[in-house]
């Protein structure tokens, strides 16, 4: 096959559709090893920044992006007709939930239509976006064949390889995180493995796309269930006057059969809060009830409300109403030391406080402005002694390493610590 010769000689072009937290690092990883990459995105702003060598993803080194752009190994475009130049097309588009908590597959369908209308023969196509099992074969394949008039297994090969991006992880990144790959045909597996091996150290092949799709769901649902479990136990421990953090540290001394998960105000990011609903969607088609996963998902959904009650109770103990109180939140990113606020529980807690009449402000060294789920637009304020003193309560929602927690405690009148920033509680310090 001609495509195999191109891969062997590093004479192939990779197209990456969607240049966000998944797509841009993947595109740079291929370009860094001398593979020509075309990035596709609907956002002209993102495309222009990339073509100027300007980085907007914290996990990518600024110099790395600039080098591959300056050396013409990577360019970005909004013109999807350039897909006809690509030998491999990797789809990294968003897969959100709609207002009814059902998977919104419109971005994947749109990408498949763009591919089908512009692709050439002998192309490897792989979806990396989070989705439910059977998406590759049942949704993508018919659209691409219909739009292109080409035949799978003869003119193109289709696969699924789940993204495993962990923003802010200094140890594991695109290159050294093992890649799971499932294709519809053996030829697709071979081609896909040869392509991904150029940029990624370890490829783990599975028997089909639906197995690879289930791998992604399993990984994130495993975390959801365990985090929801520890969050629920934390609420109980609080009622029993038991320090859950001390419990976890003691349990960690067991050298087998236990992995520590930690409580917090809820679960954020694109994957963990959403994956259970993807799985529920497909399970209903098989008349199967995912009772444990359903319960875990709803525990997580309720956590922001429980956190509002913590804030309300702390103010009440100090003879203050939440109505009219100044509430300063520290951190709106969904995890420490990143600039990603997607599905952050802090945003829901802020909305809840505002609904009850609280006057909300926030500081985050990584996120200068945010729009809450209730469409409130806020800008980060300075973390100054004056702003801390003026707040009726300071709520720690993200434990950024940039925060000076001693300074915060010195100047804040009342603190609600939802992230174990302080080891002990006190008269003016309430812990989760």
CSV table of C-alpha atoms in Angstrom, one decimal:
chain,number,residue,atom,x,y,z
A,1,UNK,CA,0.0,0.0,0.0
A,2,UNK,CA,1.2,3.5,-0.9
A,3,UNK,CA,0.4,4.9,2.6
A,4,UNK,CA,2.7,2.4,4.3
A,5,UNK,CA,5.6,3.5,2.0
A,6,UNK,CA,4.9,7.1,2.9
A,7,UNK,CA,4.8,6.3,6.6
A,8,UNK,CA,8.1,4.3,6.4
A,9,UNK,CA,9.8,7.2,4.7
A,10,UNK,CA,8.3,9.9,7.0
A,11,UNK,CA,6.7,11.3,3.8
A,12,UNK,CA,3.1,11.6,5.1
A,13,UNK,CA,1.0,14.5,6.3
A,14,UNK,CA,-1.1,14.3,9.5
A,15,UNK,CA,-4.2,16.4,9.8
A,16,UNK,CA,-5.5,17.2,13.3
A,17,UNK,CA,-9.1,18.4,13.6
A,18,UNK,CA,-9.7,20.4,16.7
A,19,UNK,CA,-6.8,22.4,18.2
A,20,UNK,CA,-7.6,22.5,21.9
A,21,UNK,CA,-6.2,20.7,25.0
A,22,UNK,CA,-5.9,17.4,23.1
A,23,UNK,CA,-5.4,18.3,19.5
A,24,UNK,CA,-2.7,21.0,19.8
A,25,UNK,CA,-0.2,18.9,21.9
A,26,UNK,CA,-0.8,16.0,19.6
A,27,UNK,CA,-0.1,18.1,16.5
A,28,UNK,CA,3.1,19.5,18.1
A,29,UNK,CA,4.3,16.0,19.1
A,30,UNK,CA,4.1,14.8,15.4
A,31,UNK,CA,5.7,18.0,14.1
A,32,UNK,CA,8.6,17.8,16.6
A,33,UNK,CA,9.7,14.5,15.0
A,34,UNK,CA,9.7,15.9,11.5
A,35,UNK,CA,6.2,14.9,10.4
A,36,UNK,CA,4.3,17.6,8.4
A,37,UNK,CA,1.1,18.5,10.2
A,38,UNK,CA,-2.0,20.6,9.2
A,39,UNK,CA,-4.2,21.7,12.1
A,40,UNK,CA,-7.9,22.4,11.4
A,41,UNK,CA,-10.1,24.5,13.6
A,42,UNK,CA,-13.2,26.6,13.2
A,43,UNK,CA,-11.7,29.3,15.3
A,44,UNK,CA,-9.8,31.9,13.2
A,45,UNK,CA,-8.3,33.3,16.4
A,46,UNK,CA,-6.7,29.9,17.3
A,47,UNK,CA,-5.5,29.4,13.8
A,48,UNK,CA,-3.9,32.9,13.6
A,49,UNK,CA,-2.2,32.4,16.9
A,50,UNK,CA,-0.7,29.1,15.9
A,51,UNK,CA,0.6,30.5,12.6
A,52,UNK,CA,2.3,33.3,14.5
A,53,UNK,CA,3.9,30.7,16.8
A,54,UNK,CA,1.8,31.9,19.8
A,55,UNK,CA,1.0,29.2,22.3
A,56,UNK,CA,-2.3,29.1,24.2
A,57,UNK,CA,-2.0,25.7,25.8
A,58,UNK,CA,0.0,25.6,29.1
A,59,UNK,CA,1.2,22.0,28.7
A,60,UNK,CA,3.1,22.9,25.5
A,61,UNK,CA,6.4,24.7,25.7
A,62,UNK,CA,6.2,28.1,23.9
A,63,UNK,CA,9.5,27.4,22.2
A,64,UNK,CA,8.4,24.0,20.9
A,65,UNK,CA,5.4,25.4,19.1
A,66,UNK,CA,7.4,28.3,17.7
A,67,UNK,CA,10.1,26.0,16.3
A,68,UNK,CA,7.8,23.6,14.5
A,69,UNK,CA,5.8,26.6,13.0
A,70,UNK,CA,8.9,28.5,12.0
A,71,UNK,CA,10.4,25.3,10.4
A,72,UNK,CA,7.1,24.8,8.4
A,73,UNK,CA,6.4,21.4,10.0
A,74,UNK,CA,3.1,22.7,11.4
A,75,UNK,CA,0.5,25.1,10.0
A,76,UNK,CA,-3.1,25.7,11.0
A,77,UNK,CA,-6.1,26.6,8.8
A,78,UNK,CA,-9.9,27.1,8.9
A,79,UNK,CA,-10.0,25.8,5.3
A,80,UNK,CA,-11.2,22.1,5.6
A,81,UNK,CA,-10.6,21.5,1.9
A,82,UNK,CA,-6.9,21.1,2.8
A,83,UNK,CA,-8.0,17.7,4.2
A,84,UNK,CA,-7.3,16.4,0.7
A,85,UNK,CA,-3.6,16.8,1.4
A,86,UNK,CA,-3.7,14.5,4.5
A,87,UNK,CA,-2.7,10.9,4.8
A,88,UNK,CA,-3.8,10.6,8.4
A,89,UNK,CA,-6.6,12.5,10.0
A,90,UNK,CA,-6.9,12.6,13.8
A,91,UNK,CA,-10.2,14.0,15.3
A,92,UNK,CA,-9.9,15.8,18.6
A,93,UNK,CA,-13.1,17.8,18.7
A,94,UNK,CA,-15.3,18.6,21.8
A,95,UNK,CA,-18.0,16.1,22.9
A,96,UNK,CA,-20.1,18.0,25.4
A,97,UNK,CA,-23.5,17.0,26.9
A,98,UNK,CA,-26.6,18.9,25.8
A,99,UNK,CA,-29.0,20.5,28.3
A,100,UNK,CA,-30.7,17.1,28.8
A,101,UNK,CA,-27.4,15.5,29.8
A,102,UNK,CA,-27.3,13.5,26.5
A,103,UNK,CA,-24.1,13.3,24.3
A,104,UNK,CA,-23.9,16.1,21.8
A,105,UNK,CA,-22.3,14.3,18.8
A,106,UNK,CA,-22.6,17.3,16.5
A,107,UNK,CA,-18.9,18.2,16.5
A,108,UNK,CA,-18.0,14.6,15.6
A,109,UNK,CA,-20.6,14.4,12.8
A,110,UNK,CA,-19.4,17.8,11.4
A,111,UNK,CA,-15.8,16.6,11.4
A,112,UNK,CA,-16.9,13.4,9.6
A,113,UNK,CA,-18.8,15.4,7.0
A,114,UNK,CA,-15.8,17.7,6.4
A,115,UNK,CA,-13.5,14.6,6.1
A,116,UNK,CA,-15.9,12.7,3.7
A,117,UNK,CA,-16.3,15.7,1.4
A,118,UNK,CA,-12.6,16.4,1.1
A,119,UNK,CA,-10.6,13.3,1.7
A,120,UNK,CA,-8.5,11.4,-0.8
A,121,UNK,CA,-8.0,7.7,-1.1
A,122,UNK,CA,-5.7,5.7,1.2
A,123,UNK,CA,-6.3,7.7,4.4
A,124,UNK,CA,-6.2,6.6,8.0
A,125,UNK,CA,-8.9,8.3,10.2
A,126,UNK,CA,-8.9,8.1,14.0
A,127,UNK,CA,-11.2,9.6,16.6
A,128,UNK,CA,-9.6,10.6,19.9
A,129,UNK,CA,-12.6,12.5,21.5
A,130,UNK,CA,-14.4,11.0,24.5
A,131,UNK,CA,-17.5,9.2,23.4
A,132,UNK,CA,-19.7,6.1,24.0
A,133,UNK,CA,-18.8,2.6,22.7
A,134,UNK,CA,-19.9,1.9,19.1
A,135,UNK,CA,-19.5,5.6,18.0
A,136,UNK,CA,-16.7,4.8,15.5
A,137,UNK,CA,-18.5,2.0,13.7
A,138,UNK,CA,-22.2,3.0,14.1
A,139,UNK,CA,-22.0,6.8,13.7
A,140,UNK,CA,-18.7,7.8,12.0
A,141,UNK,CA,-18.4,5.0,9.4
A,142,UNK,CA,-21.7,5.5,7.6
A,143,UNK,CA,-21.2,9.3,7.5
A,144,UNK,CA,-17.8,9.1,6.0
A,145,UNK,CA,-18.7,6.5,3.4
A,146,UNK,CA,-21.9,8.4,2.4
A,147,UNK,CA,-20.1,11.8,2.1
A,148,UNK,CA,-17.0,10.4,0.3
A,149,UNK,CA,-18.4,7.6,-1.8
A,150,UNK,CA,-15.3,5.6,-0.7
A,151,UNK,CA,-15.3,2.1,0.8
A,152,UNK,CA,-13.8,1.4,4.2
A,153,UNK,CA,-11.1,-1.2,4.2
A,154,UNK,CA,-10.2,-0.4,0.6
A,155,UNK,CA,-10.0,3.4,0.3
A,156,UNK,CA,-9.6,4.4,4.0
A,157,UNK,CA,-9.2,2.9,7.5
A,158,UNK,CA,-11.1,3.9,10.6
A,159,UNK,CA,-10.0,3.6,14.2
A,160,UNK,CA,-10.5,4.9,17.8
A,161,UNK,CA,-7.7,5.9,20.2
A,162,UNK,CA,-8.8,7.6,23.4
A,163,UNK,CA,-7.0,10.8,24.4
A,164,UNK,CA,-5.2,10.6,27.8
A,165,UNK,CA,-4.4,14.3,28.4
A,166,UNK,CA,-3.8,15.2,32.0
A,167,UNK,CA,-3.4,19.0,32.1
A,168,UNK,CA,-0.6,20.2,34.5
A,169,UNK,CA,1.0,16.7,34.8
A,170,UNK,CA,4.7,17.3,34.7
A,171,UNK,CA,5.6,13.6,34.4
A,172,UNK,CA,3.3,12.2,31.7
A,173,UNK,CA,2.6,13.9,28.4
A,174,UNK,CA,1.6,13.0,24.9
A,175,UNK,CA,4.9,11.3,24.0
A,176,UNK,CA,5.3,9.0,27.0
A,177,UNK,CA,1.7,8.2,27.9
A,178,UNK,CA,0.8,4.8,26.4
A,179,UNK,CA,-1.7,5.0,23.6
A,180,UNK,CA,-4.6,2.6,23.2
A,181,UNK,CA,-5.6,1.9,19.6
A,182,UNK,CA,-8.5,-0.1,18.2
A,183,UNK,CA,-9.3,-0.3,14.5
A,184,UNK,CA,-12.0,-1.9,12.5
A,185,UNK,CA,-9.7,-4.0,10.4
A,186,UNK,CA,-6.2,-5.6,10.9
A,187,UNK,CA,-4.8,-3.3,8.2
A,188,UNK,CA,-6.2,-0.3,10.0
A,189,UNK,CA,-4.4,-1.4,13.2
A,190,UNK,CA,-1.1,-1.8,11.4
A,191,UNK,CA,-1.3,1.5,9.7
A,192,UNK,CA,-2.5,3.3,12.8
A,193,UNK,CA,0.2,1.8,14.9
A,194,UNK,CA,2.9,2.8,12.4
A,195,UNK,CA,1.6,6.3,12.4
A,196,UNK,CA,1.2,6.8,16.1
A,197,UNK,CA,4.6,5.2,16.8
A,198,UNK,CA,6.3,8.1,15.1
A,199,UNK,CA,5.3,10.4,18.0
A,200,UNK,CA,4.3,8.2,20.9
A,201,UNK,CA,6.6,5.7,22.6
A,202,UNK,CA,4.1,2.9,23.5
A,203,UNK,CA,1.1,1.7,21.5
A,204,UNK,CA,-1.3,-0.8,23.1
A,205,UNK,CA,-3.5,-2.5,20.5
A,206,UNK,CA,-7.0,-3.8,21.3
A,207,UNK,CA,-9.3,-5.9,19.2
A,208,UNK,CA,-11.8,-3.2,18.1
A,209,UNK,CA,-12.8,0.5,18.3
A,210,UNK,CA,-15.6,-0.3,20.7
A,211,UNK,CA,-13.1,-1.9,23.1
A,212,UNK,CA,-10.9,1.2,22.9
A,213,UNK,CA,-14.0,3.4,23.4
A,214,UNK,CA,-14.9,1.4,26.5
A,215,UNK,CA,-11.3,1.8,27.8
A,216,UNK,CA,-11.7,5.5,28.0
A,217,UNK,CA,-15.0,5.2,29.8
A,218,UNK,CA,-13.6,2.7,32.3
A,219,UNK,CA,-10.6,4.9,33.1
A,220,UNK,CA,-12.7,7.9,33.9
A,221,UNK,CA,-15.6,6.1,35.5
A,222,UNK,CA,-13.2,4.4,37.9
A,223,UNK,CA,-12.1,7.8,39.1
A,224,UNK,CA,-15.6,9.2,39.2
A,225,UNK,CA,-16.8,6.3,41.4
A,226,UNK,CA,-13.9,6.5,43.8
A,227,UNK,CA,-13.9,10.3,44.1
A,228,UNK,CA,-17.7,10.3,44.6
A,229,UNK,CA,-17.2,7.6,47.3
A,230,UNK,CA,-14.6,9.7,49.2
A,231,UNK,CA,-16.8,12.8,48.8
A,232,UNK,CA,-19.8,11.1,50.3
A,233,UNK,CA,-17.7,9.7,53.2
A,234,UNK,CA,-16.3,13.2,53.8
A,235,UNK,CA,-19.8,14.5,54.3
A,236,UNK,CA,-20.6,11.8,56.8
A,237,UNK,CA,-17.2,12.2,58.5
A,238,UNK,CA,-17.9,15.9,58.9
A,239,UNK,CA,-21.2,15.2,60.8
A,240,UNK,CA,-19.3,12.7,63.0
A,241,UNK,CA,-16.5,15.1,63.7
A,242,UNK,CA,-13.9,12.8,62.1
A,243,UNK,CA,-11.0,14.3,60.1
A,244,UNK,CA,-11.3,12.5,56.7
A,245,UNK,CA,-7.8,13.6,55.7
A,246,UNK,CA,-6.3,11.8,58.7
A,247,UNK,CA,-8.4,8.7,57.8
A,248,UNK,CA,-7.0,8.7,54.2
A,249,UNK,CA,-3.4,9.1,55.4
A,250,UNK,CA,-3.8,6.2,57.8
A,251,UNK,CA,-5.5,4.0,55.1
A,252,UNK,CA,-2.6,4.8,52.7
A,253,UNK,CA,-0.2,2.9,55.0
A,254,UNK,CA,-1.8,-0.4,53.8
A,255,UNK,CA,0.7,-1.6,51.1
A,256,UNK,CA,-1.9,-3.4,49.0
A,257,UNK,CA,-5.6,-3.2,48.0
A,258,UNK,CA,-6.0,0.5,48.6
A,259,UNK,CA,-5.5,3.6,46.4
A,260,UNK,CA,-6.0,7.0,47.9
A,261,UNK,CA,-8.6,9.4,46.4
A,262,UNK,CA,-9.2,12.8,47.9
A,263,UNK,CA,-12.3,14.8,48.6
A,264,UNK,CA,-13.1,18.2,47.1
A,265,UNK,CA,-15.9,20.5,46.1
A,266,UNK,CA,-16.7,18.4,43.1
A,267,UNK,CA,-15.2,17.0,39.9
A,268,UNK,CA,-14.2,19.2,37.0
A,269,UNK,CA,-12.6,18.9,33.6
A,270,UNK,CA,-14.1,17.6,30.4
A,271,UNK,CA,-14.0,13.8,31.0
A,272,UNK,CA,-14.8,12.6,34.5
A,273,UNK,CA,-18.1,14.6,35.1
A,274,UNK,CA,-19.4,13.7,31.6
A,275,UNK,CA,-18.3,10.1,30.9
A,276,UNK,CA,-21.0,8.4,33.0
A,277,UNK,CA,-23.7,10.1,31.0
A,278,UNK,CA,-22.1,8.8,27.8
A,279,UNK,CA,-22.2,5.3,29.2
A,280,UNK,CA,-25.7,5.7,30.4
A,281,UNK,CA,-26.7,6.7,26.9
A,282,UNK,CA,-25.5,3.5,25.3
A,283,UNK,CA,-26.6,1.3,28.2
A,284,UNK,CA,-30.2,2.4,27.7
A,285,UNK,CA,-30.0,1.1,24.1
A,286,UNK,CA,-29.2,-2.3,25.6
A,287,UNK,CA,-31.9,-2.0,28.3
A,288,UNK,CA,-29.2,-2.1,31.0
A,289,UNK,CA,-29.3,-0.1,34.3
A,290,UNK,CA,-26.0,1.3,35.5
A,291,UNK,CA,-27.1,1.8,39.1
A,292,UNK,CA,-23.7,2.3,40.7
A,293,UNK,CA,-22.4,4.7,38.0
A,294,UNK,CA,-25.7,6.6,38.1
A,295,UNK,CA,-25.4,7.0,41.9
A,296,UNK,CA,-21.8,8.2,41.7
A,297,UNK,CA,-22.6,10.7,39.0
A,298,UNK,CA,-25.4,12.2,41.0
A,299,UNK,CA,-23.3,12.4,44.2
A,300,UNK,CA,-20.8,14.4,42.2
A,301,UNK,CA,-23.6,16.7,40.8
A,302,UNK,CA,-24.8,17.5,44.3
A,303,UNK,CA,-21.4,18.4,45.7
A,304,UNK,CA,-21.4,22.1,44.7
A,305,UNK,CA,-24.7,22.5,46.6
A,306,UNK,CA,-23.2,20.8,49.7
A,307,UNK,CA,-20.3,23.2,49.4
A,308,UNK,CA,-22.7,26.2,49.4
A,309,UNK,CA,-24.2,24.8,52.6
A,310,UNK,CA,-20.7,24.8,54.1
A,311,UNK,CA,-20.2,28.5,53.2
A,312,UNK,CA,-23.7,29.4,54.4
A,313,UNK,CA,-23.2,27.5,57.7
A,314,UNK,CA,-19.8,29.2,58.4
A,315,UNK,CA,-21.3,32.7,57.8
A,316,UNK,CA,-24.3,31.8,60.0
A,317,UNK,CA,-22.0,30.7,62.9
A,318,UNK,CA,-20.5,34.2,62.7
A,319,UNK,CA,-23.9,35.9,62.8
A,320,UNK,CA,-23.9,36.8,59.1
A,321,UNK,CA,-26.4,36.1,56.3
A,322,UNK,CA,-25.1,34.9,52.9
A,323,UNK,CA,-27.4,37.6,51.4
A,324,UNK,CA,-25.2,40.7,51.1
A,325,UNK,CA,-22.0,39.0,52.2
A,326,UNK,CA,-18.8,39.4,50.2
A,327,UNK,CA,-17.6,36.0,49.2
A,328,UNK,CA,-14.1,35.7,47.7
A,329,UNK,CA,-13.3,32.4,45.9
A,330,UNK,CA,-9.6,31.4,45.5
A,331,UNK,CA,-9.2,29.3,42.4
A,332,UNK,CA,-11.7,28.6,39.6
A,333,UNK,CA,-9.6,26.1,37.6
A,334,UNK,CA,-10.9,22.5,38.1
A,335,UNK,CA,-7.5,21.3,39.4
A,336,UNK,CA,-4.3,23.0,40.7
A,337,UNK,CA,-1.8,24.9,38.6
A,338,UNK,CA,-3.7,24.8,35.3
A,339,UNK,CA,-5.7,27.4,33.2
A,340,UNK,CA,-8.7,25.1,32.5
A,341,UNK,CA,-12.0,26.0,34.1
A,342,UNK,CA,-14.1,23.5,32.2
A,343,UNK,CA,-16.9,21.9,34.3
A,344,UNK,CA,-15.2,23.4,37.4
A,345,UNK,CA,-17.3,22.9,40.5
A,346,UNK,CA,-16.2,26.4,41.7
A,347,UNK,CA,-18.4,27.9,39.0
A,348,UNK,CA,-21.5,26.1,40.3
A,349,UNK,CA,-20.8,27.1,43.9
A,350,UNK,CA,-20.4,30.7,42.8
A,351,UNK,CA,-23.7,30.6,41.0
A,352,UNK,CA,-25.4,29.2,44.1
A,353,UNK,CA,-24.0,31.9,46.3
A,354,UNK,CA,-25.1,34.6,43.9
A,355,UNK,CA,-28.6,33.2,43.7
A,356,UNK,CA,-28.9,33.6,47.5
A,357,UNK,CA,-27.7,37.3,47.3
A,358,UNK,CA,-24.0,36.8,48.0
A,359,UNK,CA,-21.6,39.3,46.4
A,360,UNK,CA,-19.0,37.1,44.6
A,361,UNK,CA,-15.5,37.8,43.5
A,362,UNK,CA,-12.6,35.5,42.7
A,363,UNK,CA,-8.9,35.2,42.3
A,364,UNK,CA,-7.1,32.8,40.0
A,365,UNK,CA,-3.5,33.3,38.9
A,366,UNK,CA,-4.2,31.2,35.7
A,367,UNK,CA,-7.6,32.4,34.7
A,368,UNK,CA,-8.1,36.1,34.2
A,369,UNK,CA,-11.9,36.0,33.5
A,370,UNK,CA,-14.7,33.5,33.6
A,371,UNK,CA,-18.3,33.0,32.7
A,372,UNK,CA,-20.2,30.9,35.2
A,373,UNK,CA,-22.8,28.4,34.3
A,374,UNK,CA,-25.4,31.0,35.2
A,375,UNK,CA,-23.8,33.4,32.6
A,376,UNK,CA,-22.2,35.7,35.2
A,377,UNK,CA,-19.0,37.3,33.8
A,378,UNK,CA,-16.3,37.9,36.4
A,379,UNK,CA,-12.7,39.0,36.3
A,380,UNK,CA,-10.0,37.9,38.6
A,381,UNK,CA,-9.3,40.4,41.4
A,382,UNK,CA,-5.9,40.9,43.1
A,383,UNK,CA,-5.1,38.6,46.0
A,384,UNK,CA,-4.2,41.5,48.3
A,385,UNK,CA,-4.4,41.9,52.1
A,386,UNK,CA,-7.1,44.5,51.5
A,387,UNK,CA,-9.3,42.3,49.4
A,388,UNK,CA,-8.9,39.4,51.9
A,389,UNK,CA,-9.9,41.7,54.8
A,390,UNK,CA,-12.9,43.0,52.9
A,391,UNK,CA,-14.3,39.6,52.3
A,392,UNK,CA,-16.8,38.3,54.8
A,393,UNK,CA,-15.6,34.8,53.9
A,394,UNK,CA,-12.7,33.4,51.7
A,395,UNK,CA,-13.5,30.1,50.0
A,396,UNK,CA,-10.5,28.0,48.9
A,397,UNK,CA,-11.8,26.0,45.8
A,398,UNK,CA,-8.5,25.3,44.0
A,399,UNK,CA,-5.2,24.6,45.8
A,400,UNK,CA,-2.8,26.5,43.5
A,401,UNK,CA,0.8,26.2,44.6
A,402,UNK,CA,1.2,30.0,43.9
A,403,UNK,CA,-1.0,30.8,46.9
A,404,UNK,CA,0.6,31.9,50.1
A,405,UNK,CA,-1.8,30.2,52.5
A,406,UNK,CA,-0.1,31.7,55.6
A,407,UNK,CA,-0.6,35.2,54.2
A,408,UNK,CA,-4.2,34.3,53.3
A,409,UNK,CA,-4.9,33.1,56.8
A,410,UNK,CA,-3.3,36.1,58.4
A,411,UNK,CA,-5.6,38.6,56.6
A,412,UNK,CA,-8.8,36.7,56.0
A,413,UNK,CA,-11.6,37.1,58.6
A,414,UNK,CA,-13.2,33.8,57.9
A,415,UNK,CA,-12.0,30.9,55.7
A,416,UNK,CA,-13.9,27.9,54.3
A,417,UNK,CA,-11.2,25.4,53.1
A,418,UNK,CA,-12.5,22.9,50.6
A,419,UNK,CA,-9.1,21.7,49.5
A,420,UNK,CA,-7.2,20.8,52.7
A,421,UNK,CA,-4.9,23.8,52.4
A,422,UNK,CA,-4.7,23.9,56.2
A,423,UNK,CA,-4.0,20.8,58.3
A,424,UNK,CA,-6.2,21.9,61.2
A,425,UNK,CA,-9.5,23.8,61.5
A,426,UNK,CA,-10.1,26.6,64.0
A,427,UNK,CA,-12.5,29.3,65.2
A,428,UNK,CA,-12.3,31.1,61.9
A,429,UNK,CA,-11.3,28.2,59.6
A,430,UNK,CA,-13.8,25.6,58.5
A,431,UNK,CA,-12.7,22.6,56.5
A,432,UNK,CA,-14.5,20.3,54.1
